[in-house]
Tab-separated table of C-alpha atoms and ligand atoms in Angstrom:
chain	number	residue	atom	x	y	z
A	1	UNK	CA	-58.132	34.728	21.446
A	2	UNK	CA	-55.879	34.072	24.367
A	3	UNK	CA	-52.386	35.511	24.701
A	4	UNK	CA	-51.408	33.366	27.632
A	5	UNK	CA	-47.906	31.997	27.198
A	6	UNK	CA	-47.014	28.593	28.630
A	7	UNK	CA	-43.314	28.214	29.389
A	8	UNK	CA	-41.959	24.693	29.149
A	9	UNK	CA	-38.613	23.370	30.408
A	10	UNK	CA	-37.129	20.003	29.427
A	11	UNK	CA	-34.824	17.946	31.657
A	12	UNK	CA	-32.708	15.580	29.508
A	13	UNK	CA	-32.308	16.090	25.750
A	14	UNK	CA	-31.986	12.437	24.714
A	15	UNK	CA	-34.297	10.512	22.366
A	16	UNK	CA	-37.592	11.555	23.974
A	17	UNK	CA	-36.526	15.078	25.053
A	18	UNK	CA	-35.451	15.800	21.472
A	19	UNK	CA	-38.854	14.665	20.176
A	20	UNK	CA	-40.611	17.032	22.592
A	21	UNK	CA	-38.318	19.936	21.639
A	22	UNK	CA	-38.928	19.327	17.912
A	23	UNK	CA	-42.712	19.393	18.354
A	24	UNK	CA	-42.679	22.533	20.508
A	25	UNK	CA	-40.414	24.262	17.989
A	26	UNK	CA	-42.228	23.241	14.810
A	27	UNK	CA	-45.887	22.736	15.740
A	28	UNK	CA	-46.540	25.898	17.766
A	29	UNK	CA	-49.119	27.173	15.225
A	30	UNK	CA	-51.061	23.910	15.297
A	31	UNK	CA	-50.957	23.814	19.105
A	32	UNK	CA	-52.181	27.424	19.273
A	33	UNK	CA	-55.107	26.649	16.953
A	34	UNK	CA	-56.112	23.610	18.931
A	35	UNK	CA	-55.638	24.920	22.473
A	36	UNK	CA	-55.705	28.726	22.095
A	37	UNK	CA	-52.443	28.867	24.038
A	38	UNK	CA	-48.900	29.874	23.079
A	39	UNK	CA	-46.339	27.256	23.999
A	40	UNK	CA	-42.752	28.350	24.443
A	41	UNK	CA	-39.790	26.066	24.962
A	42	UNK	CA	-37.942	28.285	27.429
A	43	UNK	CA	-35.098	26.133	28.750
A	44	UNK	CA	-33.437	22.731	28.460
A	45	UNK	CA	-31.150	21.157	31.066
A	46	UNK	CA	-28.843	18.474	29.694
A	47	UNK	CA	-25.576	17.166	31.106
A	48	UNK	CA	-24.024	16.352	27.752
A	49	UNK	CA	-24.123	19.148	25.169
A	50	UNK	CA	-21.379	17.531	23.041
A	51	UNK	CA	-23.841	15.284	21.192
A	52	UNK	CA	-24.786	16.561	17.721
A	53	UNK	CA	-28.566	17.096	17.530
A	54	UNK	CA	-30.730	18.059	14.583
A	55	UNK	CA	-32.265	21.064	16.406
A	56	UNK	CA	-32.079	24.848	16.212
A	57	UNK	CA	-31.897	25.965	19.830
A	58	UNK	CA	-31.482	29.732	19.196
A	59	UNK	CA	-33.221	31.715	21.919
A	60	UNK	CA	-33.570	28.733	24.265
A	61	UNK	CA	-31.676	28.643	27.548
A	62	UNK	CA	-29.295	25.670	27.363
A	63	UNK	CA	-28.365	24.674	30.918
A	64	UNK	CA	-26.362	21.863	32.452
A	65	UNK	CA	-27.867	22.179	35.932
A	66	UNK	CA	-31.404	20.771	36.149
A	67	UNK	CA	-31.968	22.519	39.487
A	68	UNK	CA	-31.546	25.912	37.831
A	69	UNK	CA	-34.416	25.076	35.457
A	70	UNK	CA	-36.604	23.702	38.264
A	71	UNK	CA	-36.069	26.887	40.303
A	72	UNK	CA	-36.923	29.236	37.414
A	73	UNK	CA	-40.175	30.997	38.465
A	74	UNK	CA	-41.142	31.597	34.820
A	75	UNK	CA	-41.292	27.876	33.928
A	76	UNK	CA	-44.854	26.529	34.174
A	77	UNK	CA	-44.358	22.930	33.079
A	78	UNK	CA	-41.310	20.708	33.577
A	79	UNK	CA	-40.789	17.721	31.284
A	80	UNK	CA	-38.662	14.963	32.840
A	81	UNK	CA	-37.008	12.855	30.112
A	82	UNK	CA	-33.834	11.830	31.929
A	83	UNK	CA	-35.084	8.389	32.958
A	84	UNK	CA	-34.020	6.139	35.852
A	85	UNK	CA	-34.780	6.522	39.543
A	86	UNK	CA	-32.368	9.187	40.744
A	87	UNK	CA	-31.914	12.080	40.228
A	88	UNK	CA	-35.238	11.891	38.281
A	89	UNK	CA	-37.302	11.321	41.463
A	90	UNK	CA	-35.691	14.269	43.290
A	91	UNK	CA	-36.062	16.550	40.257
A	92	UNK	CA	-39.760	15.716	39.800
A	93	UNK	CA	-40.592	16.100	43.489
A	94	UNK	CA	-38.692	19.399	43.686
A	95	UNK	CA	-40.531	20.736	40.616
A	96	UNK	CA	-43.904	19.682	42.087
A	97	UNK	CA	-43.003	21.331	45.412
A	98	UNK	CA	-42.175	24.491	43.426
A	99	UNK	CA	-45.799	24.223	42.193
A	100	UNK	CA	-44.873	23.382	38.635
A	101	UNK	CA	-46.797	20.824	36.626
A	102	UNK	CA	-44.681	17.864	35.546
A	103	UNK	CA	-44.845	15.534	32.551
A	104	UNK	CA	-42.756	12.380	32.496
A	105	UNK	CA	-42.175	9.340	30.282
A	106	UNK	CA	-40.502	7.499	33.153
A	107	UNK	CA	-42.486	4.257	33.565
A	108	UNK	CA	-39.996	2.688	35.975
A	109	UNK	CA	-40.371	5.646	38.345
A	110	UNK	CA	-44.170	5.962	38.063
A	111	UNK	CA	-44.625	2.202	38.577
A	112	UNK	CA	-42.405	1.986	41.647
A	113	UNK	CA	-42.640	5.424	43.290
A	114	UNK	CA	-45.789	6.875	41.723
A	115	UNK	CA	-47.634	6.783	45.063
A	116	UNK	CA	-45.161	9.241	46.646
A	117	UNK	CA	-45.071	11.507	43.598
A	118	UNK	CA	-48.876	11.668	43.179
A	119	UNK	CA	-49.151	12.604	46.859
A	120	UNK	CA	-46.681	15.468	46.444
A	121	UNK	CA	-48.533	16.640	43.323
A	122	UNK	CA	-51.877	16.554	45.181
A	123	UNK	CA	-50.487	18.422	48.204
A	124	UNK	CA	-49.186	21.156	45.921
A	125	UNK	CA	-52.286	21.385	43.717
A	126	UNK	CA	-50.381	20.607	40.530
A	127	UNK	CA	-50.522	17.822	37.961
A	128	UNK	CA	-48.171	14.948	37.160
A	129	UNK	CA	-49.016	13.326	33.829
A	130	UNK	CA	-47.369	10.332	32.157
A	131	UNK	CA	-49.035	9.491	28.812
A	132	UNK	CA	-45.683	8.525	27.238
A	133	UNK	CA	-44.904	5.998	29.969
A	134	UNK	CA	-47.095	3.287	28.382
A	135	UNK	CA	-47.439	2.516	24.700
A	136	UNK	CA	-45.256	5.432	23.452
A	137	UNK	CA	-47.425	7.392	21.012
A	138	UNK	CA	-50.628	5.408	21.659
A	139	UNK	CA	-53.081	7.514	23.728
A	140	UNK	CA	-53.899	4.636	26.065
A	141	UNK	CA	-53.628	6.628	29.304
A	142	UNK	CA	-56.032	9.237	28.014
A	143	UNK	CA	-58.166	6.440	26.617
A	144	UNK	CA	-58.541	4.932	30.085
A	145	UNK	CA	-58.635	8.247	31.975
A	146	UNK	CA	-61.147	10.009	29.736
A	147	UNK	CA	-62.541	7.951	26.878
A	148	UNK	CA	-63.475	4.984	29.058
A	149	UNK	CA	-64.219	6.952	32.245
A	150	UNK	CA	-67.809	5.608	32.313
A	151	UNK	CA	-66.647	1.994	32.448
A	152	UNK	CA	-65.472	-0.448	35.047
A	153	UNK	CA	-62.394	-1.925	33.408
A	154	UNK	CA	-62.825	-5.691	33.375
A	155	UNK	CA	-59.645	-6.692	31.579
A	156	UNK	CA	-56.588	-5.366	29.768
A	157	UNK	CA	-54.325	-7.467	27.544
A	158	UNK	CA	-51.273	-5.589	26.318
A	159	UNK	CA	-48.308	-6.127	24.052
A	160	UNK	CA	-46.337	-3.421	25.773
A	161	UNK	CA	-42.680	-4.124	25.038
A	162	UNK	CA	-41.524	-3.429	21.484
A	163	UNK	CA	-38.161	-5.186	21.900
A	164	UNK	CA	-39.695	-8.510	22.948
A	165	UNK	CA	-42.355	-8.234	20.274
A	166	UNK	CA	-39.717	-7.594	17.606
A	167	UNK	CA	-37.710	-10.636	18.748
A	168	UNK	CA	-40.746	-12.940	18.848
A	169	UNK	CA	-41.867	-11.702	15.423
A	170	UNK	CA	-38.462	-12.531	13.888
A	171	UNK	CA	-38.563	-15.955	15.542
A	172	UNK	CA	-42.040	-16.599	14.103
A	173	UNK	CA	-41.547	-15.163	10.646
A	174	UNK	CA	-37.891	-15.982	9.889
A	175	UNK	CA	-37.266	-19.014	12.073
A	176	UNK	CA	-34.552	-17.308	14.127
A	177	UNK	CA	-33.440	-18.563	17.534
A	178	UNK	CA	-33.862	-16.125	20.454
A	179	UNK	CA	-30.176	-15.082	20.546
A	180	UNK	CA	-30.061	-14.389	16.786
A	181	UNK	CA	-33.253	-12.308	16.925
A	182	UNK	CA	-31.954	-10.365	19.944
A	183	UNK	CA	-28.704	-9.531	18.108
A	184	UNK	CA	-30.680	-8.319	15.101
A	185	UNK	CA	-32.880	-6.158	17.380
A	186	UNK	CA	-29.749	-4.625	18.927
A	187	UNK	CA	-28.243	-3.845	15.509
A	188	UNK	CA	-31.502	-2.171	14.404
A	189	UNK	CA	-31.702	-0.124	17.619
A	190	UNK	CA	-34.813	-1.862	18.979
A	191	UNK	CA	-32.932	-3.405	21.915
A	192	UNK	CA	-30.571	-1.918	24.508
A	193	UNK	CA	-27.025	-3.241	24.996
A	194	UNK	CA	-28.398	-4.653	28.276
A	195	UNK	CA	-31.814	-6.007	27.257
A	196	UNK	CA	-32.677	-7.579	30.640
A	197	UNK	CA	-35.545	-5.248	31.507
A	198	UNK	CA	-37.154	-5.767	28.087
A	199	UNK	CA	-36.758	-9.522	27.517
A	200	UNK	CA	-37.125	-10.340	31.225
A	201	UNK	CA	-40.609	-8.757	31.338
A	202	UNK	CA	-39.711	-5.974	33.826
A	203	UNK	CA	-40.458	-3.125	31.418
A	204	UNK	CA	-43.874	-4.570	30.488
A	205	UNK	CA	-44.546	-5.064	34.210
A	206	UNK	CA	-43.800	-1.383	34.905
A	207	UNK	CA	-46.317	-0.442	32.217
A	208	UNK	CA	-48.894	-2.959	33.451
A	209	UNK	CA	-48.627	-1.529	36.982
A	210	UNK	CA	-49.484	1.887	35.544
A	211	UNK	CA	-52.409	0.599	33.464
A	212	UNK	CA	-53.723	-1.418	36.422
A	213	UNK	CA	-53.492	1.668	38.637
A	214	UNK	CA	-55.478	3.708	36.122
A	215	UNK	CA	-58.045	0.956	35.670
A	216	UNK	CA	-58.650	0.823	39.414
A	217	UNK	CA	-57.885	4.502	40.283
A	218	UNK	CA	-55.486	3.190	42.919
A	219	UNK	CA	-51.780	2.569	43.340
A	220	UNK	CA	-50.567	-1.001	42.952
A	221	UNK	CA	-47.425	-2.647	44.275
A	222	UNK	CA	-45.126	-3.344	41.344
A	223	UNK	CA	-43.221	-5.916	43.431
A	224	UNK	CA	-46.356	-8.101	43.796
A	225	UNK	CA	-46.737	-8.741	40.062
A	226	UNK	CA	-46.009	-12.178	38.608
A	227	UNK	CA	-43.407	-11.681	35.847
A	228	UNK	CA	-41.798	-14.069	33.352
A	229	UNK	CA	-39.797	-13.049	30.274
A	230	UNK	CA	-39.243	-14.546	26.834
A	231	UNK	CA	-35.667	-15.857	27.225
A	232	UNK	CA	-36.594	-19.579	27.630
A	233	UNK	CA	-38.549	-19.649	24.353
A	234	UNK	CA	-36.878	-21.531	21.519
A	235	UNK	CA	-37.527	-21.907	17.801
A	236	UNK	CA	-38.961	-25.332	18.636
A	237	UNK	CA	-41.641	-23.776	20.902
A	238	UNK	CA	-42.526	-21.263	18.205
A	239	UNK	CA	-42.990	-24.110	15.708
A	240	UNK	CA	-45.110	-26.152	18.118
A	241	UNK	CA	-47.250	-23.084	18.875
A	242	UNK	CA	-47.704	-22.503	15.134
A	243	UNK	CA	-48.726	-26.124	14.563
A	244	UNK	CA	-51.475	-25.713	17.185
A	245	UNK	CA	-52.663	-22.430	15.573
A	246	UNK	CA	-51.113	-20.005	18.090
A	247	UNK	CA	-48.645	-17.103	18.108
A	248	UNK	CA	-46.443	-16.526	21.149
A	249	UNK	CA	-46.455	-12.959	22.516
A	250	UNK	CA	-45.192	-11.382	25.722
A	251	UNK	CA	-48.537	-10.419	27.213
A	252	UNK	CA	-49.284	-8.067	30.104
A	253	UNK	CA	-52.576	-9.087	31.703
A	254	UNK	CA	-54.956	-7.220	34.015
A	255	UNK	CA	-58.215	-8.826	35.120
A	256	UNK	CA	-60.580	-7.612	37.817
A	257	UNK	CA	-61.639	-10.839	39.574
A	258	UNK	CA	-64.014	-11.321	42.476
A	259	UNK	CA	-61.174	-12.270	44.839
A	260	UNK	CA	-58.813	-9.466	43.796
A	261	UNK	CA	-56.846	-8.294	40.796
A	262	UNK	CA	-55.004	-10.641	38.474
A	263	UNK	CA	-51.877	-8.894	37.158
A	264	UNK	CA	-49.267	-10.908	35.283
A	265	UNK	CA	-46.665	-10.577	32.560
A	266	UNK	CA	-45.586	-13.739	30.740
A	267	UNK	CA	-45.225	-15.248	27.285
A	268	UNK	CA	-48.672	-16.353	26.133
A	269	UNK	CA	-49.953	-18.479	23.263
A	270	UNK	CA	-52.546	-16.334	21.503
A	271	UNK	CA	-54.927	-17.916	18.941
A	272	UNK	CA	-54.016	-16.738	15.439
A	273	UNK	CA	-57.594	-15.525	15.005
A	274	UNK	CA	-57.227	-12.907	17.783
A	275	UNK	CA	-56.272	-9.341	16.767
A	276	UNK	CA	-53.344	-9.330	19.216
A	277	UNK	CA	-51.685	-12.217	17.339
A	278	UNK	CA	-51.274	-9.909	14.325
A	279	UNK	CA	-49.424	-7.157	16.246
A	280	UNK	CA	-45.907	-7.542	14.905
A	281	UNK	CA	-42.378	-6.167	15.068
A	282	UNK	CA	-41.799	-3.262	17.484
A	283	UNK	CA	-45.459	-2.214	17.550
A	284	UNK	CA	-47.587	-2.210	20.685
A	285	UNK	CA	-51.285	-2.905	21.227
A	286	UNK	CA	-53.622	-2.827	24.192
A	287	UNK	CA	-56.933	-4.684	24.229
A	288	UNK	CA	-59.274	-3.198	26.859
A	289	UNK	CA	-62.679	-4.479	27.949
A	290	UNK	CA	-64.997	-2.077	29.762
A	291	UNK	CA	-68.334	-3.141	31.227
A	292	UNK	CA	-70.344	-0.742	29.036
A	293	UNK	CA	-68.182	-0.256	25.950
A	294	UNK	CA	-67.208	-3.909	25.502
A	295	UNK	CA	-63.936	-4.703	23.691
A	296	UNK	CA	-61.666	-1.939	22.360
A	297	UNK	CA	-58.150	-2.041	20.936
A	298	UNK	CA	-55.450	0.634	20.916
A	299	UNK	CA	-52.566	0.057	18.464
A	300	UNK	CA	-49.453	1.903	17.334
A	301	UNK	CA	-45.797	2.749	17.887
A	302	UNK	CA	-44.730	2.037	21.467
A	303	UNK	CA	-41.473	3.993	21.445
A	304	UNK	CA	-39.221	6.357	19.508
A	305	UNK	CA	-38.436	10.057	19.392
A	306	UNK	CA	-41.499	11.244	17.472
A	307	UNK	CA	-44.293	9.027	18.918
A	308	UNK	CA	-43.105	9.505	22.500
A	309	UNK	CA	-42.682	13.261	21.947
A	310	UNK	CA	-46.256	13.349	20.616
A	311	UNK	CA	-47.569	11.735	23.823
A	312	UNK	CA	-45.652	14.129	26.059
A	313	UNK	CA	-46.909	17.208	24.243
A	314	UNK	CA	-50.507	15.994	24.642
A	315	UNK	CA	-49.887	16.029	28.416
A	316	UNK	CA	-48.335	19.514	28.208
A	317	UNK	CA	-51.453	20.837	26.459
A	318	UNK	CA	-53.695	19.071	28.978
A	319	UNK	CA	-51.896	20.551	31.970
A	320	UNK	CA	-51.689	24.015	30.490
A	321	UNK	CA	-55.488	24.302	30.628
A	322	UNK	CA	-55.134	24.304	34.424
A	323	UNK	CA	-52.899	27.365	34.179
A	324	UNK	CA	-55.882	29.351	32.950
A	325	UNK	CA	-57.852	28.673	36.147
A	326	UNK	CA	-58.161	31.544	38.591
A	327	UNK	CA	-56.432	31.225	41.977
A	328	UNK	CA	-58.523	28.936	44.207
A	329	UNK	CA	-60.559	27.422	41.358
A	330	UNK	CA	-60.647	23.651	41.720
A	331	UNK	CA	-58.610	21.617	39.249
A	332	UNK	CA	-58.490	17.892	38.875
A	333	UNK	CA	-55.438	16.268	37.354
A	334	UNK	CA	-55.556	13.078	39.351
A	335	UNK	CA	-56.920	9.865	37.948
A	336	UNK	CA	-55.003	7.768	40.455
A	337	UNK	CA	-55.776	8.171	44.148
A	338	UNK	CA	-52.474	7.695	46.011
A	339	UNK	CA	-54.338	6.751	49.217
A	340	UNK	CA	-56.365	3.948	47.583
A	341	UNK	CA	-54.762	0.497	47.548
A	342	UNK	CA	-55.958	-2.659	45.839
A	343	UNK	CA	-55.073	-6.267	46.610
A	344	UNK	CA	-53.797	-8.716	44.031
A	345	UNK	CA	-55.353	-12.187	43.880
A	346	UNK	CA	-52.781	-14.869	44.820
A	347	UNK	CA	-51.233	-16.296	41.638
A	348	UNK	CA	-51.775	-19.874	42.886
A	349	UNK	CA	-55.542	-19.425	42.765
A	350	UNK	CA	-55.537	-18.291	39.117
A	351	UNK	CA	-56.608	-20.868	36.529
A	352	UNK	CA	-55.056	-21.101	33.100
A	353	UNK	CA	-54.645	-23.420	30.164
A	354	UNK	CA	-51.008	-24.447	29.773
A	355	UNK	CA	-48.454	-25.363	27.100
A	356	UNK	CA	-45.863	-27.802	28.506
A	357	UNK	CA	-42.661	-28.841	26.746
A	358	UNK	CA	-40.265	-31.474	28.055
A	359	UNK	CA	-37.197	-33.189	26.624
A	360	UNK	CA	-37.483	-36.802	27.692
A	361	UNK	CA	-35.426	-39.944	27.108
A	362	UNK	CA	-37.022	-41.899	24.257
A	363	UNK	CA	-38.304	-45.009	26.031
A	364	UNK	CA	-41.718	-46.606	26.608
A	365	UNK	CA	-43.915	-45.452	29.507
A	366	UNK	CA	-42.658	-41.857	29.637
A	367	UNK	CA	-45.902	-40.322	28.483
A	368	UNK	CA	-48.096	-42.304	30.820
A	369	UNK	CA	-45.901	-41.281	33.782
A	370	UNK	CA	-46.204	-37.569	32.879
A	371	UNK	CA	-49.936	-37.747	32.223
A	372	UNK	CA	-50.349	-39.744	35.455
A	373	UNK	CA	-48.777	-36.955	37.539
A	374	UNK	CA	-50.937	-34.350	35.793
A	375	UNK	CA	-54.056	-36.507	36.257
A	376	UNK	CA	-53.397	-36.912	40.003
A	377	UNK	CA	-53.767	-33.127	40.272
A	378	UNK	CA	-56.874	-32.919	38.127
A	379	UNK	CA	-55.020	-31.517	35.117
A	380	UNK	CA	-56.356	-32.966	31.877
A	381	UNK	CA	-54.555	-32.926	28.531
A	382	UNK	CA	-56.270	-31.457	25.459
A	383	UNK	CA	-53.560	-32.096	22.803
A	384	UNK	CA	-50.186	-33.746	22.623
A	385	UNK	CA	-47.256	-34.031	20.191
A	386	UNK	CA	-44.142	-36.175	20.506
A	387	UNK	CA	-41.380	-35.860	17.927
A	388	UNK	CA	-39.129	-38.717	16.884
A	389	UNK	CA	-35.508	-38.302	17.797
A	390	UNK	CA	-32.669	-37.957	15.353
A	391	UNK	CA	-30.310	-36.748	18.004
A	392	UNK	CA	-27.383	-38.710	19.368
A	393	UNK	CA	-28.445	-38.319	22.995
A	394	UNK	CA	-31.835	-39.953	22.329
A	395	UNK	CA	-33.913	-37.198	23.985
A	396	UNK	CA	-37.155	-36.187	22.286
A	397	UNK	CA	-39.385	-33.173	22.784
A	398	UNK	CA	-42.897	-33.825	24.094
A	399	UNK	CA	-45.451	-31.010	24.033
A	400	UNK	CA	-48.794	-31.033	25.823
A	401	UNK	CA	-51.649	-28.543	25.893
A	402	UNK	CA	-53.874	-28.772	28.955
A	403	UNK	CA	-57.406	-27.780	29.843
A	404	UNK	CA	-57.801	-25.140	32.583
A	405	UNK	CA	-55.938	-25.905	35.788
A	406	UNK	CA	-54.825	-23.899	38.790
A	407	UNK	CA	-51.336	-22.432	38.855
A	408	UNK	CA	-50.787	-24.218	42.166
A	409	UNK	CA	-51.665	-27.658	40.778
A	410	UNK	CA	-49.421	-27.068	37.756
A	411	UNK	CA	-46.517	-25.887	39.909
A	412	UNK	CA	-46.724	-29.026	42.049
A	413	UNK	CA	-47.035	-31.332	39.039
A	414	UNK	CA	-44.038	-29.764	37.303
A	415	UNK	CA	-41.925	-30.090	40.442
A	416	UNK	CA	-42.599	-33.840	40.405
A	417	UNK	CA	-42.179	-34.330	36.657
A	418	UNK	CA	-38.835	-32.514	36.685
A	419	UNK	CA	-37.603	-35.106	39.244
A	420	UNK	CA	-37.982	-38.026	36.803
A	421	UNK	CA	-34.606	-39.306	35.611
A	422	UNK	CA	-35.896	-39.485	32.037
A	423	UNK	CA	-36.581	-35.723	31.958
A	424	UNK	CA	-33.679	-33.613	30.703
A	425	UNK	CA	-33.332	-30.140	32.238
A	426	UNK	CA	-36.556	-28.488	33.397
A	427	UNK	CA	-39.845	-28.521	31.527
A	428	UNK	CA	-41.096	-25.274	29.988
A	429	UNK	CA	-44.538	-24.016	31.004
A	430	UNK	CA	-46.322	-21.304	29.033
A	431	UNK	CA	-49.915	-20.117	29.335
A	432	UNK	CA	-52.653	-19.971	26.714
A	433	UNK	CA	-54.772	-16.872	26.141
B	1	LIG	N1	-36.761	6.048	24.036
B	1	LIG	C1	-38.052	5.788	23.942
B	1	LIG	O1	-38.564	5.486	22.863
B	1	LIG	C2	-38.926	5.871	25.167
B	1	LIG	C3	-40.297	5.528	25.055
B	1	LIG	C4	-41.131	5.664	26.162
B	1	LIG	C5	-40.607	6.087	27.360
B	1	LIG	N2	-39.265	6.371	27.463
B	1	LIG	C6	-38.761	6.843	28.752
B	1	LIG	O2	-38.317	8.189	28.562
B	1	LIG	C7	-37.225	8.468	29.431
B	1	LIG	C8	-36.057	8.979	28.595
B	1	LIG	O3	-35.678	7.985	27.673
B	1	LIG	P1	-34.680	8.309	26.452
B	1	LIG	O4	-34.707	7.105	25.584
B	1	LIG	O5	-34.970	9.629	25.883
B	1	LIG	O6	-33.285	8.350	27.236
B	1	LIG	P2	-31.917	8.979	26.730
B	1	LIG	O7	-31.890	9.006	25.246
B	1	LIG	O8	-30.826	8.264	27.455
B	1	LIG	O9	-32.013	10.489	27.239
B	1	LIG	C9	-31.767	10.913	28.556
B	1	LIG	C10	-30.954	12.203	28.474
B	1	LIG	O10	-30.865	12.786	29.764
B	1	LIG	C11	-29.504	13.193	29.982
B	1	LIG	N3	-29.239	13.261	31.416
B	1	LIG	C12	-28.831	12.287	32.269
B	1	LIG	N4	-28.724	12.773	33.531
B	1	LIG	C13	-29.080	14.082	33.470
B	1	LIG	C14	-29.143	15.115	34.433
B	1	LIG	N5	-28.842	14.925	35.721
B	1	LIG	N6	-29.526	16.361	34.033
B	1	LIG	C15	-29.841	16.586	32.712
B	1	LIG	N7	-29.775	15.641	31.747
B	1	LIG	C16	-29.403	14.402	32.124
B	1	LIG	C17	-28.720	12.105	29.281
B	1	LIG	O11	-27.380	12.498	29.063
B	1	LIG	P3	-26.258	11.310	28.915
B	1	LIG	O12	-26.632	10.553	27.695
B	1	LIG	O13	-24.967	12.011	28.805
B	1	LIG	O14	-26.384	10.467	30.166
B	1	LIG	C18	-29.523	11.949	27.995
B	1	LIG	O15	-29.149	12.923	27.031
B	1	LIG	C19	-36.962	7.159	30.190
B	1	LIG	O16	-37.643	7.199	31.406
B	1	LIG	C20	-37.567	6.101	29.282
B	1	LIG	O17	-37.982	4.947	29.993
B	1	LIG	C21	-38.440	6.264	26.400
């Protein structure tokens, strides 16, 4: 039996911080049995103590100044659940410099400034773990870091944003338009008042940067990712996708190609027969292919107080094992090498199958002009649907599915097609799985 006590401090007692506190306060016996360590929630720093919380904080230091917690020599592990870039970055780096291990759920920070933070952690011989930053309660980081350590990761396909997945599910299952589904998601608490980061693809891109970094043991440049969100998708597109046997999902894609890495986030038509097409509502799933294991899928709740708290506590237990090492004994917390950089393949060279939707004036010759432009660039059509118009303005939707073509060829073709006077607005281009 071990009597070692691990003192934990939490910065920010919001949704995630509260989940962590609840687990540390109620599951200490279970954690002791499984790790042979005693975990003690010693202090919490929170700027707003006026919020009513369902927690008994007797015996815990309740602070308003995060720096006081970070400076406390008795705290072994600091949990950062404030979110955002600053002061979170300064707090984490200060804690690491004070030789404390840090656990964070902050995907935006890890994706954009992880390189700097991992360096500071390495220099100070401490760990910085981030299981909760991707997939909430799903142990995907540990899955990649440990379970699949023997594999070269060939591809990752992830449904990583619960808000977008909830909206797309409502559009598919209840025939809602995007705006109606978004409002419903906001009422149910699945979407923020400002949903830009979720529906615009930025949040999934943060998470993809982290998964790509783990898959390649390097740090990737978040700004280089190709990102499209779900806002242009209409009920009409959902119905067309359904008629072709597809479900539209916001997909985060990682592929290790010969000429570099392919990292993209965009709405994707997934065949209804694929497991990812059945991942609905606010749930997340990550489909990973390793060269030895083959295909694997991780599935579960991607957010929320309890699942995210569960992920953070797994990191706390992981890091606490390092506290038992004797001074000078080597420890290894790093699965990402901050000095190692990987190049992304240029998006133009990537080949995809496409879904194209145009509104065109209902007159003869329109289709042959569109297919002519596509044909000039070697893009061949695999299926096509044209609806009859009942609308006063006489514009009809035309939808085409193509065989594989390069992104560059498609970009050029769309630029030309959008110039035709019979094309209303801009055409919509989605990719097929
Ligand atoms: N919510 C989820 O399900 C989820 C899932 C995965 C990852 N995450 C990530 O987890 C992090 C936290 O998210 P959350 O949803 O828990 O956010 P949240 O509910 O807004 O909690 C953040 C808490 O930190 C407090 N705070 C702000 N500045 C502070 C400071 N300087 N010192 C101490 N406390 C401070 C906030 O107080 P005020 O409210 O007064 O500002 C709030 O109580 C984010 O990085 C997020 O991306 C969240």
